[in-house]
GROMACS .gro file of C-alpha atoms in nm:
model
  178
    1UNK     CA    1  12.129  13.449  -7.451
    2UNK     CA    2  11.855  13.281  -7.633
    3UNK     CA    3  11.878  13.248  -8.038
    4UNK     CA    4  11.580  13.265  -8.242
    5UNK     CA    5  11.595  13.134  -8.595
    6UNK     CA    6  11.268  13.116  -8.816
    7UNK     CA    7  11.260  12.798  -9.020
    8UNK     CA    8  11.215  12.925  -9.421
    9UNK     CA    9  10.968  12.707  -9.558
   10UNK     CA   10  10.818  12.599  -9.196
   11UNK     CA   11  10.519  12.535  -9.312
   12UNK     CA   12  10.583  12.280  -9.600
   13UNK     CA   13  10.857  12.115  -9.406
   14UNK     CA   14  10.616  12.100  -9.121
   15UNK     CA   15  10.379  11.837  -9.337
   16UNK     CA   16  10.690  11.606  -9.411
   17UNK     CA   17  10.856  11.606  -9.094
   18UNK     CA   18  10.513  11.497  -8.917
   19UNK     CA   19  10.438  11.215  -9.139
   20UNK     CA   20  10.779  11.120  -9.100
   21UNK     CA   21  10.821  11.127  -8.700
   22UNK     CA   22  10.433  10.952  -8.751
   23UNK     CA   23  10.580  10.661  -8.964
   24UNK     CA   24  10.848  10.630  -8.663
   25UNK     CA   25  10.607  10.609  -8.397
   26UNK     CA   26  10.447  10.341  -8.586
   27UNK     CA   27  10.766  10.130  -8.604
   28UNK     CA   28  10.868  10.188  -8.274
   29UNK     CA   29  10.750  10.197  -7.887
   30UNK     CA   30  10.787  10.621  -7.823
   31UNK     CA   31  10.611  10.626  -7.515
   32UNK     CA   32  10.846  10.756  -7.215
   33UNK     CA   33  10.758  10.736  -6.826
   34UNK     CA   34  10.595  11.076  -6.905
   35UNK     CA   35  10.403  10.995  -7.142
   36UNK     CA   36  10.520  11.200  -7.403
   37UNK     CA   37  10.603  11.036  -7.729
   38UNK     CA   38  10.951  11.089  -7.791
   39UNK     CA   39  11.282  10.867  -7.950
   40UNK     CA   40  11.511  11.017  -7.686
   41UNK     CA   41  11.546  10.642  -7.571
   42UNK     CA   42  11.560  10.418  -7.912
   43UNK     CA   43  11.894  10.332  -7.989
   44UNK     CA   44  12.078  10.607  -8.217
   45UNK     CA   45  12.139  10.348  -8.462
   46UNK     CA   46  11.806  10.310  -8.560
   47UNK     CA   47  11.726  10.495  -8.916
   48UNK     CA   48  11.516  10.799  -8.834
   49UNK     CA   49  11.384  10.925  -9.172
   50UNK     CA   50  11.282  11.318  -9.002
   51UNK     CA   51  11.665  11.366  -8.874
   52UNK     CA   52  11.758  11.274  -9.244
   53UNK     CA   53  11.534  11.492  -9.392
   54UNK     CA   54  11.573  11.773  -9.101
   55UNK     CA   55  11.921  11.785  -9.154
   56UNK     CA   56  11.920  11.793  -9.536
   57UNK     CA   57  11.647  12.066  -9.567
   58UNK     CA   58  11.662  12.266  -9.264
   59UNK     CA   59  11.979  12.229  -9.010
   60UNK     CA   60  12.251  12.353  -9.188
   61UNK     CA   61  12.085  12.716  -9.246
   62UNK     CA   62  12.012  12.739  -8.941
   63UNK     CA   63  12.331  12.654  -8.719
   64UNK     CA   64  12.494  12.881  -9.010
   65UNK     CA   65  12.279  13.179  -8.908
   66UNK     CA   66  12.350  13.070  -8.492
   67UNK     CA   67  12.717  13.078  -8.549
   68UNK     CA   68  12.701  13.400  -8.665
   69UNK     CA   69  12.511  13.559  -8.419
   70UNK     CA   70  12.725  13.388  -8.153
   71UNK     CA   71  13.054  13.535  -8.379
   72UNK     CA   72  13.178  13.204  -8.471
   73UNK     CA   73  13.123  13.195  -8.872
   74UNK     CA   74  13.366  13.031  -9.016
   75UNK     CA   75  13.385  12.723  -8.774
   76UNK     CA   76  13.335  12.361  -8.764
   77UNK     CA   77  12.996  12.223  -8.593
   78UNK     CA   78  12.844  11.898  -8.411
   79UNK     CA   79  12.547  11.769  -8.346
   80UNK     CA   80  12.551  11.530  -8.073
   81UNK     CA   81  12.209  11.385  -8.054
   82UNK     CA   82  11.877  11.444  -8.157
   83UNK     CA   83  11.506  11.352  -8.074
   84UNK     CA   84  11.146  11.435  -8.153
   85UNK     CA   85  10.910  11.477  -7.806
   86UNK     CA   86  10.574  11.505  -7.884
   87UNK     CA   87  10.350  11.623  -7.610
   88UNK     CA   88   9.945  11.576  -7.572
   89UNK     CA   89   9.717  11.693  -7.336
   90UNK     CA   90   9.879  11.734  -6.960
   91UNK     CA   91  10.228  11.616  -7.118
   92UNK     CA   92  10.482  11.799  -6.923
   93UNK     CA   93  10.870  11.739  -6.954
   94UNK     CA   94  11.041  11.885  -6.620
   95UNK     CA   95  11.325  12.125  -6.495
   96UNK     CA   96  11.636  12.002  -6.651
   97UNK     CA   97  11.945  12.090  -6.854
   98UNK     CA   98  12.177  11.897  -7.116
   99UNK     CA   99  12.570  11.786  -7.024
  100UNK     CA  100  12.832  11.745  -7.224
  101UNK     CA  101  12.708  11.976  -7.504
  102UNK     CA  102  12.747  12.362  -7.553
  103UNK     CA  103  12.373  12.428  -7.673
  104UNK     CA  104  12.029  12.264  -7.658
  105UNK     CA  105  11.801  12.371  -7.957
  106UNK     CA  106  11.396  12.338  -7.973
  107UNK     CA  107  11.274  12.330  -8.343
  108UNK     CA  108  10.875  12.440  -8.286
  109UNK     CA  109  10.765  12.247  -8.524
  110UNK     CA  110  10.368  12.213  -8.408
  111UNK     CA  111  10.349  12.507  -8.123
  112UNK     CA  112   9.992  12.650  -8.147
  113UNK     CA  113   9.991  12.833  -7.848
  114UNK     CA  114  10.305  13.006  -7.828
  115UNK     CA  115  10.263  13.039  -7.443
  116UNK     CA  116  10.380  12.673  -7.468
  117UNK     CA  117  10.690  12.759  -7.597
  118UNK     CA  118  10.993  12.610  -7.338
  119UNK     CA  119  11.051  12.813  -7.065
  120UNK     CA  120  11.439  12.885  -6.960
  121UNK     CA  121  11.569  13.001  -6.626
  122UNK     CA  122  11.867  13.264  -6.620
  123UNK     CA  123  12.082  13.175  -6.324
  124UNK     CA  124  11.913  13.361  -6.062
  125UNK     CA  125  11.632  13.118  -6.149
  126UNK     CA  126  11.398  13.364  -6.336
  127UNK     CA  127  11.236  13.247  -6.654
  128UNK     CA  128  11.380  13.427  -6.950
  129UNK     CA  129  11.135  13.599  -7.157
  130UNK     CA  130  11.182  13.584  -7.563
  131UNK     CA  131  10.958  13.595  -7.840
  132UNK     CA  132  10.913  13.250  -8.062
  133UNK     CA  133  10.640  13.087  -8.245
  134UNK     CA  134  10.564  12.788  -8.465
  135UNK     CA  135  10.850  12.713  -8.712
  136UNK     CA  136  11.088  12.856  -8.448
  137UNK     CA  137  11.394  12.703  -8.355
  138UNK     CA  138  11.518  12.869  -8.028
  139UNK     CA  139  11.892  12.799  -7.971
  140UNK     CA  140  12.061  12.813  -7.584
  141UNK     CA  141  12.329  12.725  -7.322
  142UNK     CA  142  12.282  12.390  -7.269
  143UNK     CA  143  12.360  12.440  -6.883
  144UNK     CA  144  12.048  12.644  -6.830
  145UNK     CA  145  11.768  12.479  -6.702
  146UNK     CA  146  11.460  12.470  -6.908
  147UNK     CA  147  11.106  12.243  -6.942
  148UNK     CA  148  10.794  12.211  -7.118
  149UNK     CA  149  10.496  12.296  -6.890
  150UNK     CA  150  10.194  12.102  -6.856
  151UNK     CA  151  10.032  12.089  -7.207
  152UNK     CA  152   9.708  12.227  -7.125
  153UNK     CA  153   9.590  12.236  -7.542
  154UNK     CA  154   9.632  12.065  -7.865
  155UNK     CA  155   9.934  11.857  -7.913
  156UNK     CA  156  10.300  11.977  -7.965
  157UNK     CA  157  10.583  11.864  -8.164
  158UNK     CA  158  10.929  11.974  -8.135
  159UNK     CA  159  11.283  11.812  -8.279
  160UNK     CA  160  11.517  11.884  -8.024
  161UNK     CA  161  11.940  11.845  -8.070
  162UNK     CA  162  12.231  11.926  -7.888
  163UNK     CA  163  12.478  12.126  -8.062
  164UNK     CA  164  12.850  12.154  -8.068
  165UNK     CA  165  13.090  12.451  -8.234
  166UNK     CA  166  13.436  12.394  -8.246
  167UNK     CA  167  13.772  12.532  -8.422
  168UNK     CA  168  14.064  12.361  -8.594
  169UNK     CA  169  14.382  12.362  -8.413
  170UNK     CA  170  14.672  12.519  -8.547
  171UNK     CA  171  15.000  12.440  -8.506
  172UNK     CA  172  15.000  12.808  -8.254
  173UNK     CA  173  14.803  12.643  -8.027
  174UNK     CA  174  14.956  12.350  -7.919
  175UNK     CA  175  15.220  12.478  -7.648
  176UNK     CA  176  15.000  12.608  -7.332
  177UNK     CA  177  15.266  12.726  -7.180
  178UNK     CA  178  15.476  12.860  -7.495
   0.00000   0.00000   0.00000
């Protein structure tokens, strides 16, 4: 159950969005204890230009196209945090999964050896196998485990979020045990 959404535009959003998450890194300390660069730490209140911009230009298409192919078009949507990790050579981010979300989401957006694309275990602990490239945004449980392997070549970027879907009540629905 992996989603795979192509970015339109990738490539001229791709220029933007890495000037943007540059200006960031500028402004702020991004270094985590793995050495990645990432925001995952910096207080959510802080202004982050790319989510802006991300979210303006790019998100909305995209979880439109994910709720249909999960057959919940028309419904209400969340996202619940969001973070740039950029990874250089030997960067490696391990085994690990997201709580209190329904799905984790990996936007590609510098990926230039797509066997460096996050790798996802099924629940017998198998890595899932799906085809994604630059400009990518793969879309997932968030209960699977998943990681970025060593970074063995040029640097890569990705804007990760978590993702909520979610349905208005109606009056119907209220009584459990109507």
């Amino acid at each position: 159950m992996i989603f795979v959404n192509t970015v339109k535009n990738h490539e001229s959003h791709k220029k933007t969005l890495l000037n943007l998450i540059g200006d960031f890194e500028q402004l702020h300390d991004t270094k985590d204890y793995t050495s990645c660069s990432t925001d995952f730490d910096i207080s959510q209140d802080e202004e982050r230009d790319y989510l802006d911009y991300f979210h303006l230009h790019i998100l909305d298409d995209v979880i439109e196209s994910v709720s249909k192919q999960l057959g919940l078009a028309p419904c209400e949507w969340d996202v619940l945090m969001a973070w740039f990790q950029r990874y250089n050579q030997s960067n490696v981010h391990t085994w690990h999964n997201h709580a209190y979300t329904q799905f984790t989401n990996c936007y590609f957006l510098e990926l230039p050896d797509a066997s460096h694309k996050t790798e996802i275990l099924d629940m017998n602990g198998n890595i899932l196998e799906y085809d994604a490239k630059e400009g990518d945004i793969i879309t997932f449980p968030a209960w699977m485990k998943h990681r970025s392997k060593p970074n063995e070549g040029e640097q890569k970027t990705v804007i990760a979020f978590n993702l909520d879907f979610s349905f208005p009540w109606e009056e119907s629905n209220l009584g459990f045990f109507d």
